[in-house]
Structure formats: C-alpha cells, structure tokens
Amino acid sequence: MKTTTSSLSAFGDSSIQTPSKSRIRQGCHSAGPNVSGDHINLVSSSMPSFPILQRSSEEKILYSDRLTLERQKLTVCPIIDGEEHLRLLNFQHNFITRIQNISNLQRLIFLDLYDNQIEEISGLSTLRSLRVLLLGKNRIKKISNLENLKSLDVLDLHGNQISKIENVSHLCDLRVLNLARNLLSHVDNLNGLDSLTELNLRHNQITFVRDVDNLPCLQRLFLSFNNISTFESVCCLADSTSLSDITFDGNPIAQESWYKHTILQNMMQLRQLDMKRITEEERRMASVIAKKEEEKKRESQKQSLLKEKKRLTINNVARKWDLQQHRVTSIAANQDRKDSDSPSQDPCQVDGSTISAFPEETGSLDSALSNALQGLSVTDTHLVEVDGDTLSLYGSGALESLDRNWSVQTAGMVTTVSFTFIEFDEIVQVLPKLKIKFPNSLHLKFKETNLVMLQQFNALAQLRRIDQLTIDPQGNPVVSFTLWKYYVLFRLSHFSMQKINGTEVTQNDMIMAERLFGILAHVASSELPQYRLISILGDARKKQFRYLLETKGKKPGVVSEENNDSKRLVGENTNRATLNYTTRDFYNEKLEEIKEKKKFCKMYIEDLVKEATEINMKNEALQKLWPQMFIELVRDAVIEIRNKSSYMKLCLQQITDQK
Amino acid sequence: MATERAGTWLPEAGKLELGSCCGPRMLSPERLALTDYEYLAQRHVLTYMEDAVCQLLENKEDISQYGIARFFTEYFNSVCQGTHILFREFSFIQATPHNRASFLRAFWRCFRTVGKNGDLLTMKEYHCLLQLLCPDFPLELTQKAARIVLMDDAMDCLMSFSDFLFAFQIQFYYSEFLESVAAIYQDLLSGKNPNTVIVPTSSSGQHRQRPALGEASMLEGVEASLFYQCLENLCDRHKYSCPPPALVKEVLSNVQRLTFYGFLVALSKHHGINQALGALPDKGDLMHDPAMDEELERL
C-alpha cells in the first residue's frame, strides 16, 4: 500500500507495500460477478449491486490485517466478508462514490480512500479504533459524521470542496489535519483539537485566521497560497506559544515591505518561516525596525494630537470672536434697523464662514487619540504659535505673549507676524513691543481684525519696517474700499513696500498713491499752525520737524541730499507724520479730559467779556457824559477865575493847606 | 446733540428775534437790542476765543516756548485761512458756519484728486476720507448726504466725487435748517397747517418721511408754492443759517410739485447757493485748484 503522507511513518508501519499489490493489478477486472483473480475473488452476491470480496486463505493468513484494493476500478465499496481482523484498508485510486459496507471492520485503524469520488463522509460510525483516515482528492463538501472516531490521529481531507471547518472539536487525539486545496475562506472553530500538531491549510482562500491560540500543541501551520494580507487577520498566532513553523508564501502579505519583521517581531517563538530557519541576525533586525516604527507611530500620534488641539483652540477663538462681533444671535437681538445699514452687521445670520475657513481636518482619529482628546481643555481662549519664520497670534489674549522672554534666536528668525481674531485697536497698542521684540518682522498679516477705516493704517507707520502687508478681506471691511491700497502706499511710503496682499507694488501704484493723497500730506504739514504740528507730533520729533520745515523752501535739487539725510534720521516722510491714528477709546478719553478745560475756558472768557462789556459801558457812558462834564469843568473854572483877587487868595490858601 | 448744538449757537435764545448773520446792518435796531454778550456769541467771537484759550491750555509747555502773542496770531490767522479745523474734533468743526465752510473747503482741496481720478466710491469710503480729516465725524451725516445723492435708494451705490461733495455741503452746512424743512414737509404731506411753530427735534424728522410717500395721494410730493411760503417763514425766524430766500424761491419756482429729496438735490445743484456759501468752486471748476498746484510746484 502506498504511503500517502510522510507522517505515516510515525505509525510504525513503514513499507506497507505488499506483494499482493502486483497480484491485484493483474487480477484487476471490472468489479463484476465471477471475477476470478488469483487470490481475490469478487463474486456476485445475493445483493445485486455490491460485489463480495473473497481472499484466499493463504492471503488471509499472510496479510491478515491489511487489504489493498487500489486501482480496482471499483465504483462501490465491496462487501468484505470474514475479515473482521482487518486493520489496514486501502481503496486508493478508485471510483467509489460512497463509503459503505465497512461497518463490520471494527478493528480498522487505517482507512485510505485517496483519489475517489466520495461526496460525503459517512459509514464510519462503527470504526471506533480508526486512527488514520485519508480522504484526499475526493468531492467532499462538508466535514461531518466523524463523531465516533475519537481515536483519530491523522485526518487528511486535502483536495476536496470543504468550505468550513466544523464537527472536529471532539477529535482530541488528532495530531495532523490536512485541509489543503479546499474552499476554506477563513479559519475558526478550532477548539477541542488539543493534540493537533500540524495544520495544513495551503491553497485555500483564507483571509483570516482565528482561534489558533486555542490549539495548545500546534507546532506547524502551513498557510501558503491563501489570501492573507494583514497581520491583524492572523493576529491570534502571536498568542500561540507552541508554534514554531509557519508558512505564508503565496499570500499578499508576503509581498509587503513590513512582512518579515512584523511576523518576526510578533511571533518570537518561531523557528522557521516559509521553510527557512530564522537567524539571530534576522530577529535582531526585526526588533530594531519594529521599535522604529513604534516610535514613528507615537510621534505622528503626538503630532495629530497637537494639531487637533490647535484646531479646537482656533475654533474656540473664532466662536468667541463671532459672538463679540454680534454675528451670531444667541439672543433675539432686535437691533435698530437704521443702524445696521452696513451689510457686515446682519444680526439674523449666523456667519458660518468664519468657522468654515478652518475646515475640519477629517482625518480619522484613532480611538486612542480621541480618548486623549477628551482630556483637552477647550476653554483655551487664545493661541500663540511660532512656526519657523512665522509668529501666529489668535485671539486678543495672545497679545500678552509678546511680553514673554523670547530667545534671541527664535525672535530673530521671525519674519512674518500674523494676527487673527484680534481687534486692530488692541494690536495698535502692542506695536511698539512688537518692534522691539521681533525686530526682523517684515511681513504683517491681518485677518478678522476689524480694520474699518483708512485712518487705522496710520498706526502702522511707527514700525521699523514693513516689506509686505496682507490684509485678508475676511473680517476687514476696509479691503472693500477702492482706494485702500493707495492709501497704504501713500502713508507708509517710507517703507517702500514690495507686496500688498500678494501682488507686487509697481512704480505706477506708488505714483498713483502720491497723486491721490499727496495734497493731504501737504495740507497736513504746511497748513497746520506750528503749535498744532508740535502737539500732534510730540516731543521727540519737534526739533527734527522744525529743522525740516525750515529747509523746505529750498530748491528740490539742493534739498534732496539734505532731505535724504534727515529722512534717515527721522525714518519717515515727515510731511505725513501728522497723520496719526488714535484708537477710538483713547480719543474719547482725551475728549472727556478736555471737557473740564473747556468749561473753565468758557467761564474765563465769560468773565473777560463781562469785564470788557463793563468797561465798554463805562466808556460809552463817559462818551455820552463827557461833553456835559467838559462844559461844567470849563464853567467852573471860568467862574473861579472871574474874581482875580479872590481867586489868588484861594490858590494861596490851597498851597498853605497842602503843607 | 441738538441741545448741545443749541448751546454753542446761542446761550440765551429768548431775546433774539432775527437770525440772519450776513449783511452789515451795523446800526440796525435789532443788532443794538442785543446785549454785548449775545452779540459776541452770535458772531461766534466767543467760540473762537474759548477755543483759543483751550488750545493754549492744552499745549502750554510747547507754546510757552515761543510766546503767547505769537500763538494767538497763528491761531486767528489759521481761522482766517480756514485751516483751523484740520484734524479737530467734530464738535468744534460743527460749531460755527465758518468752521463748516472751512471744513468743506479743506475736504475739497485735499481730495479733489480723488475726484479727478474718476473713482466712484461708496458712502462708507467717503466717510473714511472724512474721518482722515476729522476722526470722530459721525456716520449719520455722511449717510444723510448719500441719501440726497442716491434719492434714498440703494445705499450701497457708488457716487461720484462732485455729486457727493455738493450734497454733503448742503447736508452739513445747513443741517439744522434741513431738519426743520423735513418736519415741514411731513406736515404738508399729511395736510397739517404748516404755519404753526415747529421745534425741530433731533432726528425724527428725517425718519418720518421715508415710508410716508407710499400712503400719499397719487400726486407725489408737495405743492411748490405752498412749500415755499412755509420755508420763507422758516428762514425769517430761524436762528441757524439758511440759504438765501431769494435763491430758494428760484429753486421752487421751476416746478409745480416736488418731493423732499427732489428739493435737496435741487439745492445741492444750484450754483447760486454754492456761491452764496462760498466754500466750494463751481462744479465745472471743481477739479482745478491753481493755488494748490502752484504751491506744490514750488516744492
């Protein structure tokens, strides 16, 4: 009898080739009635379909425990009489469709039905001693009817049409299970096979494997030529302590770059992979690579967490800003319609555009990541971020960060400063700090900062230098004006800006700016009385300004050199230096302060007027009365002098009286 | 705002009978009936004196350096030239007709180039330009001026510089007068007797006339002659500056009926009124300012 698997040698019976084989072949005829082989007779029986097998008594004695009927062109199992001691039965290479007529062979240990046409496992319920059952290359669709075969040691079902592993959990002595070349799509239901040492699943359609860790003795698992593509689908293998030999070749997973080291890293107990010994070197490499990947994963998780936090904070700031700008109605606001002529104040509309400007990063967050996020405080009201050369500030609270001690290196690298969700008036107040702490900032960006008037740009003149200015239309109504760019170029001409909102500044732009607003500058400098100029410009610039004004009258040719010098001195085209911007609050404060003075002045002037009117009245009265008074004076004098002698006496007396 | 305005115009309202501020009627009985204080106040001498002293107080450290006499010289020179209103607060600019006229003139001179360039701007942008010269200029006034140009329609429309400027002139210079006119117009529309005394309240007049036209009779507006009669009465007893009645009559004589905004537009486009005001040149000459050009040449 041919050995179908190498492991049969464990059985003990090595060469089971019997001389009777040749004899069977010779005597091989169709299983019809009255076949007379040398020693085997297949005669017809009383039952019309089944032939009866008879052996010569010699044969029976020589090979009492084994019977080989391979290639006998059998289509049915013959009735075997008087062979109750039979232990090996070989039906290989026949055309048998059903297992029958062997129930009486209760001593049977080895049954070989390889290469037949059997469609269903049946007729084995009495063979309680059966240890090896070879049913390879048949047409079996389902594993069933093996209930009583509790001693089964080897079960070979390769080359069939089995799609599911089932009804094997009672086979606790089974050591070898061969299900290669079947139609299995997944592996589970393996509990109970407590002795299973080898499981052959080659050439199936398996996509995932489960329950292998329930097999305490499994040493060899062959999964070649299946459909496994991720380690997760076979992750139970990592938990199996007994596995030492595994094959994955012919699976999609074997083509992956991470295949080898992932398997090695997760299955430290392995000794052979794909029929090759695993060396120490390989194991070490695998561990190193696995560690690196772990770190990378952790890094990227951290990054995603940070990004998420940043996004949430920005959203929070945006929401606060919207509320502040009365764009979101949380209350039924009956704003006076006549005040809301301006389109930006539309109280009945949720301005969703603010939030949509920061699109939800819909990357799928791991469950771990989202768990970590639960702990994030979304009460952050501002965000400060330095990213290489850009300093980004979100929310008015962020302005305080300018007070921090920035390292000279970090601060020196910052060339762009971006303000979002902060009122421009608040930004104006920290511009001096910005000038000092970030001296290399050349590009300013403003978004959602409530820039509404051209005048506000005057405040930017105090900075050291600006090369580029970006004013985002969102949240900055000033951009809707036709002339805003020209005004910026005019007022900040001393910066020689290169770009505004991404577009280059051309010579024509500069010329146009000067043409449009040049007169304003001229008026602002030359037509203001001296004292006003000085009060607007403040102490520091007084002298310089006076000097410049004095030299202004000279011819342009001469002036240019001096002007350049003094320009560098002052740092700004002074004829527009008087164009300032004071925030609304400051301005109102100032006006309040002046009120007292105004009151005093009014009273003072009133007093003066009173005085003046009194004097005027007296003057007028005097004017009226003077002629009369004059006449009286003259008359009195004439009367006095009339009598010369008495007048002389009077005078002398007056003189003596005086003494 | 109205009460404050009343305060700066005239402290003791009761005694005044006529309010015309032009014409040298030196020895007229009306003038001599005023007390000295009232007379000075009426001529706004007091306003300027008070302001001068206030400015002096504000900047005493700087001014003390070059002398008070020089300061007063400069101050009143600038008042004469009309440059005293530059970058001042709105309450000052509004205080006297001369200030208002100076402001209009300054605005024209500074931004004539914008008009010359041909840009059409929105009401908000014009307001911005106004704010460059006066930081706290109220938006209401600009809006009202825009309404005149746009005939109270589509407030986001673009306006040309000259249209806006002349409308703004009427609105700003004659603000109080216009309010009274609005009230009169409302009354006429609703058929009330217009010869009763009207006390202008702050801004109610302006608002009332917006929806009213829909309810009016098929004929739009009011009858011109009747309207003129009321206006004449108003001019006679008005304390604030009014356009010369003769010119108003001219405006009203051309039409049978007219609406409120129609009237304002006519006022703004009338050359005579513009000249009487004396702040801005004629429309044709609006883009030319030879004096300024000369000065710029020199630099």
mmCIF file with all atom_site columns, N, CA and C in Angstrom, chain A residues 563-586:
data_model
loop_
_atom_site.group_PDB
_atom_site.id
_atom_site.type_symbol
_atom_site.label_atom_id
_atom_site.label_alt_id
_atom_site.label_comp_id
_atom_site.label_asym_id
_atom_site.label_entity_id
_atom_site.label_seq_id
_atom_site.pdbx_PDB_ins_code
_atom_site.Cartn_x
_atom_site.Cartn_y
_atom_site.Cartn_z
_atom_site.occupancy
_atom_site.B_iso_or_equiv
_atom_site.pdbx_formal_charge
_atom_site.auth_seq_id
_atom_site.auth_comp_id
_atom_site.auth_asym_id
_atom_site.auth_atom_id
_atom_site.pdbx_PDB_model_num
ATOM 1  N N  . ASN A 1 563 ? 17.529  116.269 2.554  1.00 0.00 ? 563 ASN A N  1
ATOM 2  C CA . ASN A 1 563 ? 16.313  115.562 2.932  1.00 0.00 ? 563 ASN A CA 1
ATOM 3  C C  . ASN A 1 563 ? 16.570  114.088 3.185  1.00 0.00 ? 563 ASN A C  1
ATOM 4  N N  . ASN A 1 564 ? 17.415  113.508 2.304  1.00 0.00 ? 564 ASN A N  1
ATOM 5  C CA . ASN A 1 564 ? 17.690  112.081 2.490  1.00 0.00 ? 564 ASN A CA 1
ATOM 6  C C  . ASN A 1 564 ? 18.317  111.832 3.839  1.00 0.00 ? 564 ASN A C  1
ATOM 7  N N  . ASP A 1 565 ? 19.295  112.694 4.158  1.00 0.00 ? 565 ASP A N  1
ATOM 8  C CA . ASP A 1 565 ? 19.930  112.528 5.459  1.00 0.00 ? 565 ASP A CA 1
ATOM 9  C C  . ASP A 1 565 ? 18.916  112.591 6.574  1.00 0.00 ? 565 ASP A C  1
ATOM 10 N N  . SER A 1 566 ? 18.165  113.681 6.503  1.00 0.00 ? 566 SER A N  1
ATOM 11 C CA . SER A 1 566 ? 17.230  113.860 7.606  1.00 0.00 ? 566 SER A CA 1
ATOM 12 C C  . SER A 1 566 ? 16.121  112.829 7.565  1.00 0.00 ? 566 SER A C  1
ATOM 13 N N  . LYS A 1 567 ? 15.839  112.342 6.360  1.00 0.00 ? 567 LYS A N  1
ATOM 14 C CA . LYS A 1 567 ? 14.832  111.281 6.287  1.00 0.00 ? 567 LYS A CA 1
ATOM 15 C C  . LYS A 1 567 ? 15.323  110.079 7.063  1.00 0.00 ? 567 LYS A C  1
ATOM 16 N N  . ARG A 1 568 ? 16.581  109.770 6.832  1.00 0.00 ? 568 ARG A N  1
ATOM 17 C CA . ARG A 1 568 ? 17.101  108.617 7.553  1.00 0.00 ? 568 ARG A CA 1
ATOM 18 C C  . ARG A 1 568 ? 17.066  108.877 9.043  1.00 0.00 ? 568 ARG A C  1
ATOM 19 N N  . LEU A 1 569 ? 17.327  110.112 9.388  1.00 0.00 ? 569 LEU A N  1
ATOM 20 C CA . LEU A 1 569 ? 17.258  110.489 10.789 1.00 0.00 ? 569 LEU A CA 1
ATOM 21 C C  . LEU A 1 569 ? 15.871  110.209 11.358 1.00 0.00 ? 569 LEU A C  1
ATOM 22 N N  . VAL A 1 570 ? 14.918  110.787 10.672 1.00 0.00 ? 570 VAL A N  1
ATOM 23 C CA . VAL A 1 570 ? 13.568  110.692 11.212 1.00 0.00 ? 570 VAL A CA 1
ATOM 24 C C  . VAL A 1 570 ? 12.956  109.333 10.942 1.00 0.00 ? 570 VAL A C  1
ATOM 25 N N  . GLY A 1 571 ? 13.342  108.751 9.805  1.00 0.00 ? 571 GLY A N  1
ATOM 26 C CA . GLY A 1 571 ? 12.811  107.434 9.481  1.00 0.00 ? 571 GLY A CA 1
ATOM 27 C C  . GLY A 1 571 ? 11.443  107.490 8.830  1.00 0.00 ? 571 GLY A C  1
ATOM 28 N N  . GLU A 1 572 ? 11.011  108.650 8.525  1.00 0.00 ? 572 GLU A N  1
ATOM 29 C CA . GLU A 1 572 ? 9.672   108.693 7.959  1.00 0.00 ? 572 GLU A CA 1
ATOM 30 C C  . GLU A 1 572 ? 9.512   109.987 7.178  1.00 0.00 ? 572 GLU A C  1
ATOM 31 N N  . ASN A 1 573 ? 8.715   109.918 6.159  1.00 0.00 ? 573 ASN A N  1
ATOM 32 C CA . ASN A 1 573 ? 8.421   111.110 5.390  1.00 0.00 ? 573 ASN A CA 1
ATOM 33 C C  . ASN A 1 573 ? 7.585   112.030 6.257  1.00 0.00 ? 573 ASN A C  1
ATOM 34 N N  . THR A 1 574 ? 8.204   113.063 6.787  1.00 0.00 ? 574 THR A N  1
ATOM 35 C CA . THR A 1 574 ? 7.533   113.787 7.851  1.00 0.00 ? 574 THR A CA 1
ATOM 36 C C  . THR A 1 574 ? 6.323   114.567 7.403  1.00 0.00 ? 574 THR A C  1
ATOM 37 N N  . ASN A 1 575 ? 6.200   114.825 6.122  1.00 0.00 ? 575 ASN A N  1
ATOM 38 C CA . ASN A 1 575 ? 5.033   115.632 5.804  1.00 0.00 ? 575 ASN A CA 1
ATOM 39 C C  . ASN A 1 575 ? 3.740   114.862 6.008  1.00 0.00 ? 575 ASN A C  1
ATOM 40 N N  . ARG A 1 576 ? 3.867   113.581 6.205  1.00 0.00 ? 576 ARG A N  1
ATOM 41 C CA . ARG A 1 576 ? 2.648   112.858 6.568  1.00 0.00 ? 576 ARG A CA 1
ATOM 42 C C  . ARG A 1 576 ? 2.685   112.327 7.992  1.00 0.00 ? 576 ARG A C  1
ATOM 43 N N  . ALA A 1 577 ? 3.698   112.781 8.724  1.00 0.00 ? 577 ALA A N  1
ATOM 44 C CA . ALA A 1 577 ? 3.827   112.266 10.087 1.00 0.00 ? 577 ALA A CA 1
ATOM 45 C C  . ALA A 1 577 ? 2.677   112.695 10.976 1.00 0.00 ? 577 ALA A C  1
ATOM 46 N N  . THR A 1 578 ? 2.014   113.757 10.581 1.00 0.00 ? 578 THR A N  1
ATOM 47 C CA . THR A 1 578 ? 0.922   114.221 11.432 1.00 0.00 ? 578 THR A CA 1
ATOM 48 C C  . THR A 1 578 ? -0.319  113.377 11.256 1.00 0.00 ? 578 THR A C  1
ATOM 49 N N  . LEU A 1 579 ? -0.308  112.500 10.261 1.00 0.00 ? 579 LEU A N  1
ATOM 50 C CA . LEU A 1 579 ? -1.481  111.653 10.072 1.00 0.00 ? 579 LEU A CA 1
ATOM 51 C C  . LEU A 1 579 ? -1.358  110.489 11.037 1.00 0.00 ? 579 LEU A C  1
ATOM 52 N N  . ASN A 1 580 ? -2.024  110.656 12.143 1.00 0.00 ? 580 ASN A N  1
ATOM 53 C CA . ASN A 1 580 ? -1.941  109.639 13.178 1.00 0.00 ? 580 ASN A CA 1
ATOM 54 C C  . ASN A 1 580 ? -3.230  108.885 13.311 1.00 0.00 ? 580 ASN A C  1
ATOM 55 N N  . TYR A 1 581 ? -3.136  107.861 14.121 1.00 0.00 ? 581 TYR A N  1
ATOM 56 C CA . TYR A 1 581 ? -4.353  107.140 14.463 1.00 0.00 ? 581 TYR A CA 1
ATOM 57 C C  . TYR A 1 581 ? -4.390  106.942 15.967 1.00 0.00 ? 581 TYR A C  1
ATOM 58 N N  . THR A 1 582 ? -5.424  107.495 16.569 1.00 0.00 ? 582 THR A N  1
ATOM 59 C CA . THR A 1 582 ? -5.629  107.149 17.976 1.00 0.00 ? 582 THR A CA 1
ATOM 60 C C  . THR A 1 582 ? -6.873  106.279 18.036 1.00 0.00 ? 582 THR A C  1
ATOM 61 N N  . THR A 1 583 ? -6.773  105.227 18.797 1.00 0.00 ? 583 THR A N  1
ATOM 62 C CA . THR A 1 583 ? -7.925  104.337 18.876 1.00 0.00 ? 583 THR A CA 1
ATOM 63 C C  . THR A 1 583 ? -9.110  105.080 19.444 1.00 0.00 ? 583 THR A C  1
ATOM 64 N N  . ARG A 1 584 ? -10.259 104.612 19.086 1.00 0.00 ? 584 ARG A N  1
ATOM 65 C CA . ARG A 1 584 ? -11.494 105.297 19.470 1.00 0.00 ? 584 ARG A CA 1
ATOM 66 C C  . ARG A 1 584 ? -11.544 105.540 20.968 1.00 0.00 ? 584 ARG A C  1
ATOM 67 N N  . ASP A 1 585 ? -11.158 104.537 21.733 1.00 0.00 ? 585 ASP A N  1
ATOM 68 C CA . ASP A 1 585 ? -11.250 104.687 23.190 1.00 0.00 ? 585 ASP A CA 1
ATOM 69 C C  . ASP A 1 585 ? -10.358 105.814 23.684 1.00 0.00 ? 585 ASP A C  1
ATOM 70 N N  . PHE A 1 586 ? -9.131  105.811 23.211 1.00 0.00 ? 586 PHE A N  1
ATOM 71 C CA . PHE A 1 586 ? -8.200  106.874 23.612 1.00 0.00 ? 586 PHE A CA 1
ATOM 72 C C  . PHE A 1 586 ? -8.756  108.237 23.253 1.00 0.00 ? 586 PHE A C  1
#
